[in-house]
Structure formats: C-alpha cells, structure tokens
GROMACS .gro file of C-alpha atoms in nm:
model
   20
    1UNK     CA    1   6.220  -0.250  -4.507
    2UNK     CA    2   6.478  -0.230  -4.226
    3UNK     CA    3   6.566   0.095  -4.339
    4UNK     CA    4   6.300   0.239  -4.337
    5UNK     CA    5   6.177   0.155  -4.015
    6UNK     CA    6   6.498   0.261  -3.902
    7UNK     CA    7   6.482   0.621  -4.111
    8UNK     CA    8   6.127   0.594  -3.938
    9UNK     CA    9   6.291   0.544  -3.599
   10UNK     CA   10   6.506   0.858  -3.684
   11UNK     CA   11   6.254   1.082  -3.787
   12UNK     CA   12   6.011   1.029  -3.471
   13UNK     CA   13   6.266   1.085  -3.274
   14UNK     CA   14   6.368   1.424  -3.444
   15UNK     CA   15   6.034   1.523  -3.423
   16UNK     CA   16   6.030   1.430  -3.051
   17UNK     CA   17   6.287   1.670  -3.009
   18UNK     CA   18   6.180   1.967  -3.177
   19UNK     CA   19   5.858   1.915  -2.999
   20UNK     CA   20   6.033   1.910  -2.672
   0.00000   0.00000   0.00000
C-alpha cells in the first residue's frame, strides 16, 4: 500500500506540473 500511495504521490504531482 505504501507504494502506491507513494506512485500516487508521484503522479499528482506530475500532473500538477503539466497543469502548471
């Protein structure tokens, strides 16, 4: 489960940056 929250972590903050 931690890695997934952590892969989960990852991905928002990917998404953050293409948003950005």
């Amino acid at each position: 489960m931690e890695v997934k929250a952590l892969s989960f972590t990852v991905l928002l903050g990917y998404i953050e940056t293409v948003i950005e």
